[in-house]
Each structure stands twice: as structure tokens, then as C-alpha cells.
Short mmCIF file of C-alpha atoms in Angstrom, two decimals:
data_model
loop_
_atom_site.label_atom_id
_atom_site.label_comp_id
_atom_site.label_asym_id
_atom_site.label_seq_id
_atom_site.Cartn_x
_atom_site.Cartn_y
_atom_site.Cartn_z
CA MET Z 1 0.00 0.00 0.00
CA SER Z 2 1.52 3.29 -1.10
CA LYS Z 3 1.92 6.09 1.37
CA PRO Z 4 -0.14 9.24 0.78
CA LYS Z 5 1.77 12.15 -0.65
CA PRO Z 6 2.59 14.85 1.89
CA LYS Z 7 0.63 18.06 1.52
CA PRO Z 8 2.62 20.99 0.14
CA LYS Z 9 3.48 23.68 2.60
CA PRO Z 10 1.44 26.88 2.26
CA ALA Z 11 3.17 29.76 0.55
CA ARG Z 12 4.70 32.46 2.71
CA TYR Z 13 4.74 36.16 1.88
CA ARG Z 14 6.69 39.10 3.21
CA THR Z 15 6.05 42.85 3.09
CA THR Z 16 9.15 44.69 1.87
CA ASN Z 17 8.16 48.34 2.56
CA TRP Z 18 6.91 48.27 6.12
CA SER Z 19 8.22 51.73 7.02
CA ALA Z 20 6.56 53.48 4.04
CA TYR Z 21 3.39 51.44 4.39
CA ASN Z 22 3.18 52.21 8.10
CA ALA Z 23 3.43 55.93 7.36
CA ALA Z 24 0.70 55.60 4.72
CA LEU Z 25 -1.62 53.86 7.18
CA THR Z 26 -1.03 56.67 9.66
CA LYS Z 27 -1.92 59.29 7.05
CA ARG Z 28 -5.18 57.51 6.29
CA GLY Z 29 -6.40 58.45 9.76
CA SER Z 30 -5.77 62.17 9.25
CA LEU Z 31 -8.90 64.18 8.48
CA LEU Z 32 -7.04 67.19 7.14
CA ILE Z 33 -5.66 65.28 4.14
CA TRP Z 34 -9.11 65.50 2.55
CA LEU Z 35 -9.22 69.30 2.85
CA ASP Z 36 -7.49 71.34 0.13
CA LYS Z 37 -7.34 75.02 1.02
CA GLU Z 38 -6.97 75.88 -2.66
CA MET Z 39 -10.24 74.22 -3.70
CA ALA Z 40 -13.06 76.32 -5.18
CA TRP Z 41 -15.50 76.19 -2.26
CA HIS Z 42 -18.09 78.52 -3.77
CA ALA Z 43 -19.86 77.64 -7.01
CA PRO Z 44 -19.04 79.83 -10.03
CA HIS Z 45 -21.81 81.92 -11.58
CA GLU Z 46 -22.82 80.32 -14.87
CA GLY Z 47 -25.43 82.88 -15.93
CA ARG Z 48 -28.33 80.43 -15.90
CA PRO Z 49 -31.83 81.54 -14.89
CA GLY Z 50 -32.85 80.88 -11.32
CA ARG Z 51 -30.97 80.96 -8.07
CA PRO Z 52 -27.35 79.88 -8.56
CA PRO Z 53 -25.85 77.23 -6.25
CA VAL Z 54 -23.80 78.51 -3.32
CA PHE Z 55 -21.38 75.59 -2.97
CA SER Z 56 -19.28 73.96 -5.67
CA ASP Z 57 -19.31 70.26 -6.47
CA ALA Z 58 -15.89 69.93 -4.82
CA ALA Z 59 -17.31 71.31 -1.56
CA ILE Z 60 -20.27 68.94 -1.63
CA GLN Z 61 -18.02 65.97 -2.44
CA PHE Z 62 -15.71 66.90 0.45
CA CYS Z 63 -18.63 66.98 2.89
CA LEU Z 64 -20.06 63.70 1.65
CA SER Z 65 -16.58 62.12 1.81
CA ILE Z 66 -16.42 62.98 5.51
CA LYS Z 67 -19.90 61.49 5.90
CA VAL Z 68 -18.91 58.20 4.26
CA LEU Z 69 -15.51 58.07 5.94
CA LEU Z 70 -16.87 58.51 9.46
CA LYS Z 71 -20.31 56.93 8.84
CA LEU Z 72 -22.17 60.03 10.01
CA PRO Z 73 -25.72 61.25 9.37
CA LEU Z 74 -26.09 64.45 7.38
CA ARG Z 75 -26.59 66.77 10.34
CA GLN Z 76 -23.54 65.41 12.17
CA THR Z 77 -21.61 65.71 8.92
CA ALA Z 78 -22.32 69.44 8.77
CA GLY Z 79 -21.06 69.80 12.35
CA MET Z 80 -17.90 67.84 11.64
CA VAL Z 81 -17.12 69.88 8.52
CA ALA Z 82 -17.65 73.13 10.43
CA SER Z 83 -15.16 71.93 13.06
CA LEU Z 84 -12.58 70.98 10.42
CA LEU Z 85 -12.86 74.34 8.69
CA ARG Z 86 -12.50 76.13 12.00
CA LEU Z 87 -9.40 74.07 12.88
CA ALA Z 88 -7.93 74.88 9.47
CA GLY Z 89 -8.48 78.60 10.04
CA LEU Z 90 -11.03 78.98 7.22
CA ASP Z 91 -14.20 81.05 7.48
CA TRP Z 92 -16.03 79.22 4.71
CA PRO Z 93 -19.79 78.60 5.10
CA VAL Z 94 -20.96 75.02 5.64
CA PRO Z 95 -23.85 73.48 3.67
CA ASP Z 96 -26.72 72.29 5.82
CA PHE Z 97 -28.15 68.78 5.73
CA SER Z 98 -30.91 69.62 3.25
CA THR Z 99 -28.40 71.09 0.79
CA LEU Z 100 -26.19 68.00 1.06
CA CYS Z 101 -29.17 65.71 0.53
CA ARG Z 102 -30.41 67.65 -2.49
CA ARG Z 103 -27.01 68.05 -4.15
CA GLN Z 104 -26.04 64.39 -3.62
CA LYS Z 105 -28.70 63.35 -6.15
CA THR Z 106 -27.09 65.27 -9.03
CA LEU Z 107 -23.45 65.25 -7.91
CA LYS Z 108 -20.87 64.09 -10.44
CA VAL Z 109 -18.20 62.61 -8.22
CA GLN Z 110 -14.60 63.15 -9.35
CA ILE Z 111 -12.71 59.87 -8.87
CA PRO Z 112 -8.94 60.39 -8.78
CA TYR Z 113 -6.70 57.73 -10.29
CA ARG Z 114 -3.09 57.24 -11.34
CA ARG Z 115 -1.80 56.11 -14.70
CA ALA Z 116 0.96 53.57 -15.06
CA GLY Z 117 3.21 53.16 -18.04
CA GLY Z 118 2.18 50.71 -20.72
CA PRO Z 119 -1.20 49.22 -21.58
CA LEU Z 120 -3.95 49.13 -18.97
CA ASN Z 121 -4.64 45.68 -17.51
CA LEU Z 122 -8.06 45.47 -15.86
CA LEU Z 123 -9.57 43.09 -13.30
CA VAL Z 124 -13.37 43.02 -13.41
CA ASP Z 125 -15.68 41.75 -10.69
CA SER Z 126 -18.99 42.54 -8.99
CA THR Z 127 -20.53 42.29 -5.54
CA GLY Z 128 -23.85 42.94 -3.86
CA ILE Z 129 -24.54 45.58 -1.23
CA LYS Z 130 -27.65 46.11 0.87
CA PHE Z 131 -29.48 49.40 1.15
CA LEU Z 132 -32.73 48.59 2.99
CA GLY Z 133 -33.88 46.11 5.58
CA ASP Z 134 -33.17 44.91 9.09
CA GLY Z 135 -29.73 44.22 10.45
CA GLU Z 136 -28.30 40.71 10.63
CA TRP Z 137 -28.78 40.39 14.39
CA GLN Z 138 -32.36 41.67 14.32
CA ALA Z 139 -33.23 39.34 11.45
CA ARG Z 140 -31.92 36.31 13.37
CA LYS Z 141 -33.56 37.36 16.63
CA HIS Z 142 -36.99 38.54 15.51
CA GLY Z 143 -37.23 37.41 11.90
CA LEU Z 144 -37.52 39.56 8.83
CA GLN Z 145 -39.63 42.63 9.54
CA GLY Z 146 -39.68 44.03 6.02
CA ARG Z 147 -38.38 43.59 2.54
CA ARG Z 148 -34.60 43.36 2.27
CA GLN Z 149 -33.18 44.86 -0.89
CA TRP Z 150 -29.72 45.02 -2.41
CA ARG Z 151 -27.98 46.23 -5.54
CA LYS Z 152 -24.82 45.26 -7.43
CA VAL Z 153 -21.54 47.14 -7.71
CA HIS Z 154 -19.36 46.43 -10.76
CA LEU Z 155 -15.70 47.47 -10.59
CA ALA Z 156 -12.76 47.45 -13.00
CA MET Z 157 -9.37 47.68 -11.25
CA ASP Z 158 -5.96 48.56 -12.65
CA THR Z 159 -3.45 45.83 -11.79
CA ALA Z 160 -0.48 48.21 -11.76
CA THR Z 161 -1.81 50.85 -9.34
CA SER Z 162 -4.75 48.95 -7.71
CA ASP Z 163 -6.94 51.98 -8.48
CA ILE Z 164 -10.55 51.55 -9.51
CA ARG Z 165 -10.82 52.85 -13.07
CA ALA Z 166 -14.49 52.17 -13.80
CA VAL Z 167 -17.58 51.60 -11.65
CA GLU Z 168 -21.21 50.80 -12.39
CA PHE Z 169 -24.13 50.54 -9.96
CA THR Z 170 -27.04 48.41 -11.16
CA PRO Z 171 -30.15 46.70 -9.77
CA SER Z 172 -29.73 43.20 -8.34
CA ARG Z 173 -31.54 41.60 -11.29
CA GLU Z 174 -28.92 42.94 -13.72
CA GLY Z 175 -26.35 40.38 -14.83
CA ASP Z 176 -22.59 40.81 -14.88
CA SER Z 177 -21.87 40.41 -18.58
CA PRO Z 178 -24.16 43.21 -19.91
CA VAL Z 179 -22.32 45.75 -17.75
CA LEU Z 180 -18.79 45.04 -19.01
CA PRO Z 181 -19.10 47.19 -22.19
CA ASP Z 182 -20.21 50.15 -20.06
CA LEU Z 183 -17.19 49.69 -17.80
CA LEU Z 184 -14.82 49.67 -20.76
CA ASP Z 185 -16.45 52.79 -22.21
CA GLN Z 186 -15.37 54.71 -19.09
CA ILE Z 187 -11.70 54.26 -20.00
CA PRO Z 188 -10.32 57.28 -21.92
CA ASP Z 189 -9.83 56.77 -25.64
CA ASP Z 190 -6.16 57.76 -25.46
CA GLU Z 191 -5.36 54.88 -23.08
CA ASP Z 192 -4.66 51.42 -24.48
CA ILE Z 193 -6.24 48.37 -22.85
CA GLY Z 194 -3.97 45.35 -22.59
CA THR Z 195 -5.92 42.56 -20.89
CA VAL Z 196 -9.31 42.22 -19.22
CA THR Z 197 -9.49 39.45 -16.61
CA ALA Z 198 -12.89 38.27 -15.39
CA ASP Z 199 -14.61 35.08 -14.25
CA GLY Z 200 -16.74 32.70 -16.29
CA ALA Z 201 -19.88 34.83 -15.94
CA TYR Z 202 -18.38 37.14 -18.60
CA ASP Z 203 -17.94 34.34 -21.14
CA THR Z 204 -20.42 35.84 -23.63
CA ARG Z 205 -20.23 37.19 -27.14
CA ARG Z 206 -21.04 40.68 -25.94
CA CYS Z 207 -18.10 40.74 -23.51
CA HIS Z 208 -15.56 39.26 -25.93
CA SER Z 209 -16.66 41.63 -28.69
CA ALA Z 210 -16.45 44.65 -26.40
CA ILE Z 211 -12.95 43.71 -25.24
CA ILE Z 212 -11.69 43.23 -28.79
CA ALA Z 213 -13.36 46.49 -29.88
CA HIS Z 214 -11.29 48.32 -27.25
CA GLY Z 215 -8.10 46.61 -28.42
CA GLY Z 216 -7.75 44.32 -25.42
CA THR Z 217 -7.24 40.60 -24.80
CA ALA Z 218 -9.79 38.65 -22.79
CA ILE Z 219 -8.60 36.37 -19.97
CA ILE Z 220 -11.92 34.70 -19.23
CA PRO Z 221 -12.21 31.00 -18.41
CA ILE Z 222 -14.60 28.97 -20.52
CA ARG Z 223 -17.67 27.72 -18.75
CA LYS Z 224 -17.63 24.01 -17.93
CA ASN Z 225 -20.41 23.33 -20.41
CA GLY Z 226 -18.96 25.64 -23.06
CA TRP Z 227 -18.78 24.66 -26.73
CA PRO Z 228 -17.03 26.29 -29.70
CA TRP Z 229 -18.78 29.33 -31.09
CA LYS Z 230 -19.90 29.48 -34.68
CA GLY Z 231 -18.83 32.27 -36.97
CA ASP Z 232 -15.53 33.70 -38.15
CA CYS Z 233 -15.54 36.97 -36.20
CA PRO Z 234 -12.57 38.02 -34.01
CA ALA Z 235 -14.51 37.32 -30.82
CA SER Z 236 -15.31 33.74 -31.86
CA ARG Z 237 -11.73 33.02 -32.95
CA ALA Z 238 -10.24 34.33 -29.69
CA ARG Z 239 -12.74 32.49 -27.54
CA ASN Z 240 -12.37 29.19 -29.45
CA GLU Z 241 -8.60 29.43 -29.12
CA THR Z 242 -9.01 29.70 -25.35
CA LEU Z 243 -11.33 26.68 -25.41
CA ARG Z 244 -8.79 24.58 -27.34
CA ALA Z 245 -6.00 25.55 -24.94
CA THR Z 246 -8.16 24.70 -21.95
CA ARG Z 247 -9.08 21.29 -23.30
CA HIS Z 248 -5.51 20.45 -24.35
CA TYR Z 249 -3.54 21.69 -21.33
CA SER Z 250 -6.30 21.50 -18.66
CA ARG Z 251 -8.16 24.31 -17.00
CA ALA Z 252 -5.77 24.62 -14.06
CA PHE Z 253 -2.71 24.96 -16.30
CA TRP Z 254 -4.44 27.59 -18.45
CA LYS Z 255 -5.20 29.68 -15.35
CA ARG Z 256 -1.57 29.55 -14.18
CA TRP Z 257 -0.24 30.27 -17.67
CA THR Z 258 -2.46 33.33 -18.23
CA GLY Z 259 -2.14 34.68 -14.68
CA TYR Z 260 -5.88 34.39 -14.10
CA HIS Z 261 -5.47 34.00 -10.34
CA ILE Z 262 -4.50 37.66 -10.03
CA ARG Z 263 -8.25 38.29 -10.17
CA SER Z 264 -8.30 37.63 -6.42
CA ARG Z 265 -7.00 41.18 -6.00
CA ALA Z 266 -10.31 42.47 -7.36
CA GLU Z 267 -12.15 40.43 -4.73
CA ALA Z 268 -9.95 42.04 -2.09
CA ARG Z 269 -11.00 45.48 -3.38
CA MET Z 270 -14.60 44.44 -2.85
CA ARG Z 271 -13.84 43.83 0.81
CA CYS Z 272 -12.27 47.29 0.99
CA LEU Z 273 -15.44 48.75 -0.51
CA LYS Z 274 -17.56 47.11 2.18
CA ALA Z 275 -15.18 48.27 4.91
CA PHE Z 276 -17.05 51.58 4.75
CA GLY Z 277 -20.22 49.69 5.68
CA GLU Z 278 -22.17 46.63 4.64
CA ARG Z 279 -25.10 48.85 3.73
CA ILE Z 280 -25.50 52.19 2.00
CA ALA Z 281 -27.48 54.88 3.75
CA ALA Z 282 -29.23 56.43 0.74
CA ARG Z 283 -32.42 54.95 -0.69
CA ASP Z 284 -32.75 56.96 -3.89
CA PRO Z 285 -30.88 55.28 -6.81
CA ASP Z 286 -29.07 58.49 -7.83
CA ARG Z 287 -27.94 59.19 -4.27
CA GLN Z 288 -26.88 55.57 -3.89
CA THR Z 289 -24.73 55.87 -7.00
CA ALA Z 290 -23.06 59.01 -5.66
CA GLU Z 291 -22.35 57.26 -2.34
CA ILE Z 292 -20.71 54.31 -4.10
CA HIS Z 293 -18.61 56.66 -6.26
CA ILE Z 294 -17.46 58.52 -3.15
CA ARG Z 295 -16.37 55.22 -1.61
CA VAL Z 296 -14.35 54.45 -4.73
CA ALA Z 297 -12.78 57.92 -4.65
CA LEU Z 298 -11.73 57.35 -1.02
CA MET Z 299 -10.23 53.96 -1.87
CA ASN Z 300 -8.17 55.44 -4.69
CA ARG Z 301 -7.00 58.24 -2.41
CA PHE Z 302 -5.89 55.67 0.16
CA ASN Z 303 -3.91 53.86 -2.53
CA ALA Z 304 -2.19 57.09 -3.54
CA LEU Z 305 -0.92 57.52 0.03
CA GLY Z 306 0.88 54.19 -0.17
CA THR Z 307 0.27 50.46 -0.41
CA ALA Z 308 2.05 47.35 0.79
CA GLU Z 309 4.60 45.68 -1.48
CA ILE Z 310 4.40 41.94 -0.88
CA VAL Z 311 6.70 39.28 -2.30
CA ARG Z 312 6.52 35.53 -2.06
CA VAL Z 313 9.19 33.95 0.12
CA THR Z 314 8.55 30.23 -0.47
#
């Protein structure tokens, strides 16, 4: 009787920039890093009929960023912003809670990001987030008291900088594959797309065609019941080539060869998104979209302060 093979030892990793990463984590706790004294706090006069807005979009985004960062209601957010402006020595007016609520619905959030040299390699994934219903403890203790609802967040992450480059917020009944073309359309035309890595839910003609139309290469595993596609279009040829490689070399080898497992970094970004809260406070779809965009802007700002550089030891 042959002896069972010993299990391989788990891989070990080591962080190589602890000093810089530790300083970056310390900066993330500073509230004043979100306040730029050179920002245009008051809205410019555009000459349109009606009463012009008092506060600029940058001012509203700053206030809502403090709200999301500290998980505050709107009234407490106004008090916190007033304290920060007073500590910074600025006599700027502070928008009240009704102004923040009204402007959040039409706010176009500016999401900062960094560009790396070379083509853009994207990791695409989605997750669900709740926005209405009882908490987990209350649901277990007393049962469901009302209808629990949730929506889906679709993200496209840059592998070089770990910044979120595209985001979509859709109803829960919306699938993953129809949203991928909209994510790719958010990438500027002057930026080349190298690869787009996603799971088997994106193994559709629409996704492959959209990736090829943007000049990229799809790294999408074939579904287990997948068959060759008919037609002689570029999407069918690329997808059938992946199917032949998967059948010849095995699915596991294809994933290692293409670097598909790097997609786990996108799943880690989903956990970072939910670190701001498992639920979103807004109930209106437009306000919910603005809240998700503000979370993404905060995540990219955290990345710009510094991230951990991890290498594999064994």
C-alpha cells in the first residue's frame, strides 16, 4: 500500500516596505488630508436663470466624503465639517443637511486615479450591497420585519496601481456580462487596454466583442459546459482558441499560464469597498450611485498615500 503524498506547505509572503506602508496607514487616519485650502469652495456663476448654487461640487463631495468616511448622518456631517474648517483657520460657510441631501442626487463625483506606463490591464468583478432592511442580528432574533433589498456594484481595477478605473451601480436583477461594455467605455480613448481578466460569468459574445473592440485581450475562463462558437468573427476566434487551450492543457494549467489567479485582487478590493459599511445609507438610486462613487474615490485616495509591497518567500 503506497503512502499518501505529503501536503505541500502553504506559501509564505513578506512585506518589503513596512516603514513606508506604516506611514501611509497613519496618514489615512488624518482628516485634514481631505481638505485642500486651494479648492473652489463657492460655485461659479454660470449665468443660468434661477438661483445659482452657493457651494461647488468639490465642496459637496468633500462633505459627503467625511460622511462616508466617518459613517455620520447628514446633520452630524455638517457639524464635523464646520469643526474641520475652524481648525484649518477657514471662514467658509458650511452646507446644511438639506443642501447636502439635495445636491447628492445630481453630484458628479470626481474619482482620482493614477496612470501607469504601458497598456492598462483590468480586473473586473462585482458584488452585492444592501441598502434597505433589518440588520443581521435583528433578522436572526426577531425574523424579517420588512423587505430586504440590495444592488450590485461592478468594478474594474488597474493591476499596476490597484486603483478603480471604472464603476457601475445596477439593480440586483442585472447580470454581470451586460455591464462590461459600459465599464470599458469609461476608460479614456487615449489609453490602451492590454488585458481584461474576469470570471466565467463574462464568457459571452457581448463581452468578448467589447474587449476586442477596445483593443484588449480577454482572460476569461470557458464555462464548464462551453462549446465552440460558430462564426468567423474576431470574438469567436479568440474564444475558441481559449477553449482549445483549456481542453488540451487542462483548465488549471491555463489559469496559471495566463495569470488568471490575479483576479483575487479584485475580490480584495470588494472587501475594501464594504469596509465603509455593509449597507449604504441612501435609498434613492441616484444618491446611492453618488455614495458608491465617493467610496471608490476614497479607496483610490488611500492607494495614492501608499500600499504594501508583498513578495513571495517560499
